[in-house]
PDB file of C-alpha atoms in Angstrom:
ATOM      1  CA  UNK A 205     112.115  91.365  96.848  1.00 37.00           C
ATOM      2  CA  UNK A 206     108.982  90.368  94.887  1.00 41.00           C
ATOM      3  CA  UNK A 207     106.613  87.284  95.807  1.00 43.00           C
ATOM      4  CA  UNK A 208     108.045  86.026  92.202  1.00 44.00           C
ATOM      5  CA  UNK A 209     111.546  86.519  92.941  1.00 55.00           C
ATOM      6  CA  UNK A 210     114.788  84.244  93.594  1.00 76.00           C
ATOM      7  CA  UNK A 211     113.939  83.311  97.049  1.00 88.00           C
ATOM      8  CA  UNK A 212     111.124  82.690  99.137  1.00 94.00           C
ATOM      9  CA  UNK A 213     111.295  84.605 102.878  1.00 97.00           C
ATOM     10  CA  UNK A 214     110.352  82.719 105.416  1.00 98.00           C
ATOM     11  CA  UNK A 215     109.405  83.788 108.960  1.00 98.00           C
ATOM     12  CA  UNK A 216     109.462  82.055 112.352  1.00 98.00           C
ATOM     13  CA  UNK A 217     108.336  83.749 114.826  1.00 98.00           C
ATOM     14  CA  UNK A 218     110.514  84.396 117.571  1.00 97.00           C
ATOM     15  CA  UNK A 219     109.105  85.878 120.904  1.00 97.00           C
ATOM     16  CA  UNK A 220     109.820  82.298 123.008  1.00 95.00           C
ATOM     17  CA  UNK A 221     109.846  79.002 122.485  1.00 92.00           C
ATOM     18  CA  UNK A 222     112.250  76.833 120.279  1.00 93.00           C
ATOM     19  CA  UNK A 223     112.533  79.181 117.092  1.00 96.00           C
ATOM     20  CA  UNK A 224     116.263  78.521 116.835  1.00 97.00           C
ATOM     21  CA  UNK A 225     115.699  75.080 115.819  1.00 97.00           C
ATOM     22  CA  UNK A 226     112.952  75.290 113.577  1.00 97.00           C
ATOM     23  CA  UNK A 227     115.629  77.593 111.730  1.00 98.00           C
ATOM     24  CA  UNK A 228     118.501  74.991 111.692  1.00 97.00           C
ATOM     25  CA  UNK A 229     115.877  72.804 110.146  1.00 97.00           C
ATOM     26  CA  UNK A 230     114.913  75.079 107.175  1.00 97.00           C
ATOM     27  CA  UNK A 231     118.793  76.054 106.604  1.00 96.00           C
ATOM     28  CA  UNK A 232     119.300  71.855 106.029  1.00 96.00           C
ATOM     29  CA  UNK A 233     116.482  72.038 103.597  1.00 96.00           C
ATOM     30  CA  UNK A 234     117.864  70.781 100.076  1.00 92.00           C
ATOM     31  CA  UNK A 235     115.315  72.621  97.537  1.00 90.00           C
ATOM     32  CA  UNK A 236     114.934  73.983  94.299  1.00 84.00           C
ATOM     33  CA  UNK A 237     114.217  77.697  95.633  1.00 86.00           C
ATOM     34  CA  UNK A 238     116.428  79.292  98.348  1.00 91.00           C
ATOM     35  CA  UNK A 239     115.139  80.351 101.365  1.00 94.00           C
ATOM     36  CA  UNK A 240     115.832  83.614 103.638  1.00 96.00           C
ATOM     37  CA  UNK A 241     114.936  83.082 106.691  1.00 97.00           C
ATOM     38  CA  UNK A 242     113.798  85.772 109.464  1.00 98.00           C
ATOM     39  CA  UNK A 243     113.417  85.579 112.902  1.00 98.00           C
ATOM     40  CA  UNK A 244     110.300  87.631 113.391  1.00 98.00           C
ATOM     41  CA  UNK A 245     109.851  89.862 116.465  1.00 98.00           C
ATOM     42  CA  UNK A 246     108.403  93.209 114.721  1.00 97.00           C
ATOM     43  CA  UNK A 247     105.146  93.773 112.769  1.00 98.00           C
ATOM     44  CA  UNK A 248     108.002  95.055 109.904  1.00 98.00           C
ATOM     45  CA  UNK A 249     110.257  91.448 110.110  1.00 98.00           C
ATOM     46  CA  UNK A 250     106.962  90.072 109.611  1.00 98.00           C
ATOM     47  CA  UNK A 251     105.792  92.062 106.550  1.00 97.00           C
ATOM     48  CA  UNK A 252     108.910  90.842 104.558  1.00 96.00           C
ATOM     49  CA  UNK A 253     107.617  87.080 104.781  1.00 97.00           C
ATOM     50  CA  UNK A 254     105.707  84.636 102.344  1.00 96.00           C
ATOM     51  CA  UNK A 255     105.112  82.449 105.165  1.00 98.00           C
ATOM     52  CA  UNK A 256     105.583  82.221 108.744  1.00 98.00           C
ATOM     53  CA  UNK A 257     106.297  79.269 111.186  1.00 98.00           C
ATOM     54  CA  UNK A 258     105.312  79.598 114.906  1.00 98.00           C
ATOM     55  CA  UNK A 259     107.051  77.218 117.622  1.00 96.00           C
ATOM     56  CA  UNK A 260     106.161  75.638 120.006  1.00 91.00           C
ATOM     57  CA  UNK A 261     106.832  76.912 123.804  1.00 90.00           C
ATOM     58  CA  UNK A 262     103.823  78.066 125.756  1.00 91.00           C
ATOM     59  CA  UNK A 263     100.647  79.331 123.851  1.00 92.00           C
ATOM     60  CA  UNK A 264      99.543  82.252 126.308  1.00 92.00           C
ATOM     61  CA  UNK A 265     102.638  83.734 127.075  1.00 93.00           C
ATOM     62  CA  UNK A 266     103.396  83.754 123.210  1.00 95.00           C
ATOM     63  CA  UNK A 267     100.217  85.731 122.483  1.00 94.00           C
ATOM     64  CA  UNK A 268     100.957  88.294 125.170  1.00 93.00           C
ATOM     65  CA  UNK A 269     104.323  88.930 123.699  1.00 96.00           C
ATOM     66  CA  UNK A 270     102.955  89.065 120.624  1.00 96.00           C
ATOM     67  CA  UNK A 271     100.520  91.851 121.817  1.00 95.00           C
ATOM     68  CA  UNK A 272     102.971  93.628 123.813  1.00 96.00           C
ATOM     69  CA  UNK A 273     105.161  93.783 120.268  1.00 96.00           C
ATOM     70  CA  UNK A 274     102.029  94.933 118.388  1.00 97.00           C
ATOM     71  CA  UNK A 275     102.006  91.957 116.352  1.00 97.00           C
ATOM     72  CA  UNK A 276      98.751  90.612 117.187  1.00 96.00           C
ATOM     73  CA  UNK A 277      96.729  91.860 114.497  1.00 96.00           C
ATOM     74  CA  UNK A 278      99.808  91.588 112.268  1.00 98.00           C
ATOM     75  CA  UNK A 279      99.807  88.120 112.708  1.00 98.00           C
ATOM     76  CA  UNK A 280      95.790  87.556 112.522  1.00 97.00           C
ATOM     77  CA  UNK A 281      96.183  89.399 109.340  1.00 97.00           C
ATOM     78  CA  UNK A 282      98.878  87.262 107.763  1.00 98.00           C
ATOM     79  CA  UNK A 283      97.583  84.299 108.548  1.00 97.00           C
ATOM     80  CA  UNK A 284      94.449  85.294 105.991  1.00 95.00           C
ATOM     81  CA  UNK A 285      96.455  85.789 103.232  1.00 92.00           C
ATOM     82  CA  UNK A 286      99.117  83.423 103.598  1.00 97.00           C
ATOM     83  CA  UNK A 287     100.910  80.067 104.684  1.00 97.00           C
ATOM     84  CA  UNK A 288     101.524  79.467 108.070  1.00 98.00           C
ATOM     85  CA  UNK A 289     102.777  76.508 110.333  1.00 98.00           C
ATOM     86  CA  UNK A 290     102.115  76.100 113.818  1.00 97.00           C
ATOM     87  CA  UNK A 291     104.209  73.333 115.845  1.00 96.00           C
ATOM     88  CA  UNK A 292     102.263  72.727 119.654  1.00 94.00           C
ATOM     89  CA  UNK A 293     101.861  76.137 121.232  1.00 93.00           C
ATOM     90  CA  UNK A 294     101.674  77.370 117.259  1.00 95.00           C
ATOM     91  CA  UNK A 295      99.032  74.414 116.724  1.00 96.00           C
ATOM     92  CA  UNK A 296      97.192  75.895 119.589  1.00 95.00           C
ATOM     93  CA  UNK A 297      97.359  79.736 118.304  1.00 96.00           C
ATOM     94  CA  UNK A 298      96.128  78.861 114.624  1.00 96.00           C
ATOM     95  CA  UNK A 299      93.099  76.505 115.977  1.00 95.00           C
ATOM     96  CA  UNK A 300      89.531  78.165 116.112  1.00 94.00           C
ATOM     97  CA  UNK A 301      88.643  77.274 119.075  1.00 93.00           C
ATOM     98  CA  UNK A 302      90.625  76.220 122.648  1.00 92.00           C
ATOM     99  CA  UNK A 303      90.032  73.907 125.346  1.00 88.00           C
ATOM    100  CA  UNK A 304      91.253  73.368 128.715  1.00 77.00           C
ATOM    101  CA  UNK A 305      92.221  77.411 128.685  1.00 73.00           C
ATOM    102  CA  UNK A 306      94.502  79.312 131.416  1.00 74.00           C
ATOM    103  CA  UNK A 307      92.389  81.694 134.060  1.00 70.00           C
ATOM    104  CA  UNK A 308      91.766  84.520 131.042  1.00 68.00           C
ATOM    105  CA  UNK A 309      91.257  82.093 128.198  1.00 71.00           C
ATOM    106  CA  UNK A 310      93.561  81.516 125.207  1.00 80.00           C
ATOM    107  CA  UNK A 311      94.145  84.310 122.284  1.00 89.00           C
ATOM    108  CA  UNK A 312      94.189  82.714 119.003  1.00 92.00           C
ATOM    109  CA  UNK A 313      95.030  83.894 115.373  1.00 95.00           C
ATOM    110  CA  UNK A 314      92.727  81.396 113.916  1.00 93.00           C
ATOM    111  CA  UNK A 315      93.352  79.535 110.624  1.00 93.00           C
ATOM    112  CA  UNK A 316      92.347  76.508 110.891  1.00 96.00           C
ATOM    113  CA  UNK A 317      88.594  74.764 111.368  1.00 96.00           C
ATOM    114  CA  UNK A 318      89.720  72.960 114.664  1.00 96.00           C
ATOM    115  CA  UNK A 319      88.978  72.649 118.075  1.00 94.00           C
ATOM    116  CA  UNK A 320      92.333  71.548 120.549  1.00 94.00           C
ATOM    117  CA  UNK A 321      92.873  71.246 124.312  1.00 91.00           C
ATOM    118  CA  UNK A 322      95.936  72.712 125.902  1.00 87.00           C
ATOM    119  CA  UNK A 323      98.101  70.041 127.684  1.00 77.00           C
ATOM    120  CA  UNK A 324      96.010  67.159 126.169  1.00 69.00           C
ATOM    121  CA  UNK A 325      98.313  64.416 127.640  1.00 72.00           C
ATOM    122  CA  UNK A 326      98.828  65.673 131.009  1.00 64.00           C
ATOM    123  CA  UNK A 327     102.221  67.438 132.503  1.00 62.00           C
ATOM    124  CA  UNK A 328     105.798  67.789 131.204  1.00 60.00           C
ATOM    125  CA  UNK A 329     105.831  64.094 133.091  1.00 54.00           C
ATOM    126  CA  UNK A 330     103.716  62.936 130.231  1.00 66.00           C
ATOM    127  CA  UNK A 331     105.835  63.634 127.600  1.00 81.00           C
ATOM    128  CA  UNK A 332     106.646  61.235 124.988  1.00 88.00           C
ATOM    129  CA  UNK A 333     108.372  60.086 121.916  1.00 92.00           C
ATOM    130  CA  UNK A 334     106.036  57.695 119.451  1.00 91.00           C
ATOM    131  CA  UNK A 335     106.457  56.797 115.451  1.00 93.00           C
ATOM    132  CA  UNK A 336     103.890  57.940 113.409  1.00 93.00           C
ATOM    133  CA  UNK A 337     102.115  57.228 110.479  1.00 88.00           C
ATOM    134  CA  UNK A 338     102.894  60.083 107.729  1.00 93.00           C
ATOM    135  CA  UNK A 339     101.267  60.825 104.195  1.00 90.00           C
ATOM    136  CA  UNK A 340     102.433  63.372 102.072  1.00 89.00           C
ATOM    137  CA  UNK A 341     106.033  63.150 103.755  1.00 93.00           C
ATOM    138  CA  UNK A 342     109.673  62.067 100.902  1.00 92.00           C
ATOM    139  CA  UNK A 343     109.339  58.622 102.262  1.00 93.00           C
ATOM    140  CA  UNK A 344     106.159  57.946 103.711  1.00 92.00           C
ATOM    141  CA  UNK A 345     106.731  54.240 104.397  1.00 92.00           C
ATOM    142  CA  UNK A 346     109.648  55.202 107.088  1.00 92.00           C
ATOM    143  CA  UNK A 347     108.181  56.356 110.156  1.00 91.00           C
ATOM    144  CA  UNK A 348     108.436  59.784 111.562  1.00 95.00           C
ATOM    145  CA  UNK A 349     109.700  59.545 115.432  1.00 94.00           C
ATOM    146  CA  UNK A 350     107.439  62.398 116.952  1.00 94.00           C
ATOM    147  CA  UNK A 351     108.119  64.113 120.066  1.00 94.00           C
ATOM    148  CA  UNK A 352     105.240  65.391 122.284  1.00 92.00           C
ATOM    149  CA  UNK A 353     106.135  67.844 125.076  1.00 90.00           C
ATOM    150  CA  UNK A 354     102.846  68.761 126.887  1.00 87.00           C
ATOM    151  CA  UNK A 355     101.446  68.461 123.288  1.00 90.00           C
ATOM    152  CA  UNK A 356      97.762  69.857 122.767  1.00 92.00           C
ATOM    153  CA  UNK A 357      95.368  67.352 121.335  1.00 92.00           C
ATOM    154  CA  UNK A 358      93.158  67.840 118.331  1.00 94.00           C
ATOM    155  CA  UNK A 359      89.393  67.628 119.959  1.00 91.00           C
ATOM    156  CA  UNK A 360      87.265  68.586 117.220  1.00 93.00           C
ATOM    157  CA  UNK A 361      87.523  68.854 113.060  1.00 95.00           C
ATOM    158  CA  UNK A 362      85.276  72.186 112.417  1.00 93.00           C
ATOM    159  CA  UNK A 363      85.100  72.631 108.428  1.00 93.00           C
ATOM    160  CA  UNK A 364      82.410  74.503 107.106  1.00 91.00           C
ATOM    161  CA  UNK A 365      81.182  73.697 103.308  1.00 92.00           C
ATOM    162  CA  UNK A 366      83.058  76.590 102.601  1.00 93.00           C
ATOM    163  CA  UNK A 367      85.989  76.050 104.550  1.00 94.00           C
ATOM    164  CA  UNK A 368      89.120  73.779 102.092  1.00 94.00           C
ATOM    165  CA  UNK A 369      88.911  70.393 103.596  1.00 95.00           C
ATOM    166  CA  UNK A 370      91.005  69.218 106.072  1.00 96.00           C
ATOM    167  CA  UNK A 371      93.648  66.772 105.374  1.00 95.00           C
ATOM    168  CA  UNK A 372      95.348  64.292 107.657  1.00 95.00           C
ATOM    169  CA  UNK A 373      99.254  64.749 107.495  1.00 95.00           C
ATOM    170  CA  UNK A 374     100.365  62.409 110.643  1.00 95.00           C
ATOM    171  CA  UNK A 375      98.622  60.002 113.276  1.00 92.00           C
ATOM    172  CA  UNK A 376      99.359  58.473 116.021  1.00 90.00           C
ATOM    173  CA  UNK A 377      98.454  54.491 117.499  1.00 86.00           C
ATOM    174  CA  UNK A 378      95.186  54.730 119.357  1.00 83.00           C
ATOM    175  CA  UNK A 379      96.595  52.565 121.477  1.00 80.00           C
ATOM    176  CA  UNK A 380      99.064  55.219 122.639  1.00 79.00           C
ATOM    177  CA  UNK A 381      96.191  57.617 123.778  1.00 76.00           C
ATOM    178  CA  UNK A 382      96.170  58.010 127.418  1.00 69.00           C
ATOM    179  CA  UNK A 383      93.003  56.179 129.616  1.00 65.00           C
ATOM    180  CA  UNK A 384      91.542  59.636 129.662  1.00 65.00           C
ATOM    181  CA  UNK A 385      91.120  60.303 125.948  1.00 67.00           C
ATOM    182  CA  UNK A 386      90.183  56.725 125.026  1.00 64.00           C
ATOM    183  CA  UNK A 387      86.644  55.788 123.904  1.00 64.00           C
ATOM    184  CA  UNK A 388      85.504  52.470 122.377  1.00 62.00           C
ATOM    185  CA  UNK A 389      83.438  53.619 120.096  1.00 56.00           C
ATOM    186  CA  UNK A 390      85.986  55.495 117.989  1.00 53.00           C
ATOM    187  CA  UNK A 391      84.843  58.869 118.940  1.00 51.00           C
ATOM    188  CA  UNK A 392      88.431  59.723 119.717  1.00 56.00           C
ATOM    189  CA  UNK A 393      89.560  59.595 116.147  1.00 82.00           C
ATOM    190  CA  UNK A 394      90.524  63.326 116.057  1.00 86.00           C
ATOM    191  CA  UNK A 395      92.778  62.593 118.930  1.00 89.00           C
ATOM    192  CA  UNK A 396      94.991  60.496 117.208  1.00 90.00           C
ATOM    193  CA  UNK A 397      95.395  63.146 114.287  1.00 94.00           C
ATOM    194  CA  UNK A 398      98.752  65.141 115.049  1.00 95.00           C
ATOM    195  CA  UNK A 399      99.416  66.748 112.350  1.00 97.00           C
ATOM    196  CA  UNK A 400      96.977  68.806 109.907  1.00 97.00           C
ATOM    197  CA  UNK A 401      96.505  70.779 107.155  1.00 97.00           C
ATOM    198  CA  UNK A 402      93.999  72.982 105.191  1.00 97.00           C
ATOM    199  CA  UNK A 403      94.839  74.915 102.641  1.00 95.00           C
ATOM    200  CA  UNK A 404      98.289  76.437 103.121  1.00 95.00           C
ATOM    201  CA  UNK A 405      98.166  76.092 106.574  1.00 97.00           C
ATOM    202  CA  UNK A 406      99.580  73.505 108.594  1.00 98.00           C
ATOM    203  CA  UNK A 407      99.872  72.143 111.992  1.00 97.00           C
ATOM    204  CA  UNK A 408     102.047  69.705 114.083  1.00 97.00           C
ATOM    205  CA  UNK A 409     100.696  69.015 117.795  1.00 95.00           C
ATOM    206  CA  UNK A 410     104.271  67.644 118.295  1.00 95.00           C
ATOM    207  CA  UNK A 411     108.011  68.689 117.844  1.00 95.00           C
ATOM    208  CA  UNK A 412     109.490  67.929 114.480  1.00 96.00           C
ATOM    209  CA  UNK A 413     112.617  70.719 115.398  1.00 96.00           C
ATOM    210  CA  UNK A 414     113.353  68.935 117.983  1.00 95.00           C
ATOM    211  CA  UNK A 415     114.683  65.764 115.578  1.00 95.00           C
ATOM    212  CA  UNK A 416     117.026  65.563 112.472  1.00 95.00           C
ATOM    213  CA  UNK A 417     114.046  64.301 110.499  1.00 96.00           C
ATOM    214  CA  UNK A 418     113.320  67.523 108.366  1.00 97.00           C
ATOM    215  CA  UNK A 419     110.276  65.863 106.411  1.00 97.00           C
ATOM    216  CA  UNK A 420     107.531  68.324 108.511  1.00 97.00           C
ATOM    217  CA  UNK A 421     109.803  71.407 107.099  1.00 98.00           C
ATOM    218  CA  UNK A 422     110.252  69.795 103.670  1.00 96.00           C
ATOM    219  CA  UNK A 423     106.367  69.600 103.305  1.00 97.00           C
ATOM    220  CA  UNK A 424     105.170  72.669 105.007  1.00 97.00           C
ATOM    221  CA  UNK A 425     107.953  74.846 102.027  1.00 97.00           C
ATOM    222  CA  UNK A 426     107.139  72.214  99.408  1.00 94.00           C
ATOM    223  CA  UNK A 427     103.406  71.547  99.509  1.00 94.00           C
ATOM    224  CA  UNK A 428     102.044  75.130 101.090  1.00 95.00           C
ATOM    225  CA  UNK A 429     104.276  77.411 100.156  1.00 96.00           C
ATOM    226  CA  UNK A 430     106.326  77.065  97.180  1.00 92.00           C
ATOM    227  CA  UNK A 431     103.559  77.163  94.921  1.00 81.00           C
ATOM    228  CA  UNK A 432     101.772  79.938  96.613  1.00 82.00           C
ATOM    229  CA  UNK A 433     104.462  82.088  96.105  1.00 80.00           C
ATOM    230  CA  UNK A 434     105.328  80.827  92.403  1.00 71.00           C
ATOM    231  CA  UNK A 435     101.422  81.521  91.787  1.00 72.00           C
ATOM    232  CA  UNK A 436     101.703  85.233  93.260  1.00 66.00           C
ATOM    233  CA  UNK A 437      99.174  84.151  95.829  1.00 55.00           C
ATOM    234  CA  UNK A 438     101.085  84.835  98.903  1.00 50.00           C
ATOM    235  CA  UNK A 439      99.973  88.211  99.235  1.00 43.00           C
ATOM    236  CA  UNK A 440     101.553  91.678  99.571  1.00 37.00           C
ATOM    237  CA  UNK A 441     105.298  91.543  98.260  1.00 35.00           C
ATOM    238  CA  UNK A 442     107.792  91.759 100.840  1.00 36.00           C
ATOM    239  CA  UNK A 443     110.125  94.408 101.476  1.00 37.00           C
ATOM    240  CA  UNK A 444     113.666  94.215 100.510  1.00 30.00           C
TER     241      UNK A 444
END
């Protein structure tokens, strides 16, 4: 099947974490191209994709799977040439840089001109559901309910001139930012930004499986990859 073709193939990748509902989600999807879906666990399931979303679950324990299944570079590869969305531990694996690291540090595929922390808002304890404000979303002016799960926070926006720009997807209330990551003088602005994207690539700090809102997975096929792939832009044609 050719980049040009009938369908678009996406992948989600599918070591650990909660790949099972980000592919409910896309099978809901109501759109003008149909979608094949893979669940991606081989360097070969992923070479068949246009784009690839990565769940959330726990960031270093999905990079050592994906090592152990000689995906690494597969995946640090891929995510050069073409769209990919990364939902908490997948926000946390396309980021440049990592904060608040596991003994051993943090293995990222890179992507995206950002610095994040692991575990921004404390322990599984900490978790918690909070509307957000969307752009870009069908239906902006309805709020999105976002769930956060031991959700990383964004710590740093790292563009270079000749990086695309960054755009802001999804925020959050300052006043829901914990004591800890609060500043008066507005210094913690990339902290409220939850979802992200530049270019084709896209993140979500929180868990937009994990509701029956499928606006996230609307915009990450819509705006990043459909037209990739109609423009022949998504690079190597997957295999049939």
């Amino acid at each position: 099947m050719s980049a040009n073709g009938s369908s678009i193939v996406v992948g989600i990748l599918a070591l650990q974490g909660a790949f099972v509902e980000h592919e409910a989600a896309l099978r809901r999807l109501n759109l003008s191209k149909r979608l094949d879906i893979v669940l991606v666990r081989t360097p070969e399931e992923l070479g068949r994709c246009h784009a690839l979303v990565i769940p959330g679950g726990e960031s270093t324990t999905i990079a050592l799977l994906a090592r152990l299944s000689g995906l690494l570079e597969p995946l640090r590869n891929f995510v050069v040439e073409k769209p990919v969305w990364g939902t908490c531990a997948g926000a946390i694996l396309l980021a440049q840089t990592v904060e608040n690291t596991k003994k051993g540090g943090q293995e990222v595929l890179g992507g995206m001109s950002i610095s994040i922390a692991r575990n921004g808002w404390g322990s599984q304890v900490e978790s918690f559901e909070a509307d957000l404000t969307v752009t870009g979303l069908t239906n902006p002016e309805i709020p999105f309910q976002g769930v956060f799960i031991r959700a990383p926070v964004v710590v740093e926006l790292k563009p270079t001139p000749t990086d695309p720009p960054i755009q802001v997807v999804a925020s959050l209330s300052p006043s829901l930012l914990p004591p800890a990551l609060s500043s008066p003088d507005h210094s913690n602005e990339p902290k409220i930004f939850v979802a992200l994207r530049q270019g084709n690539h896209f993140l979500t700090t929180f868990h937009p499986e994990l509701t029956q809102d499928d606006r996230f997975h609307d915009y990450f096929i819509r705006e990043c990859v459909i037209s990739q792939v109609a423009n022949g832009n998504a690079g190597a044609s997957p295999q049939s």
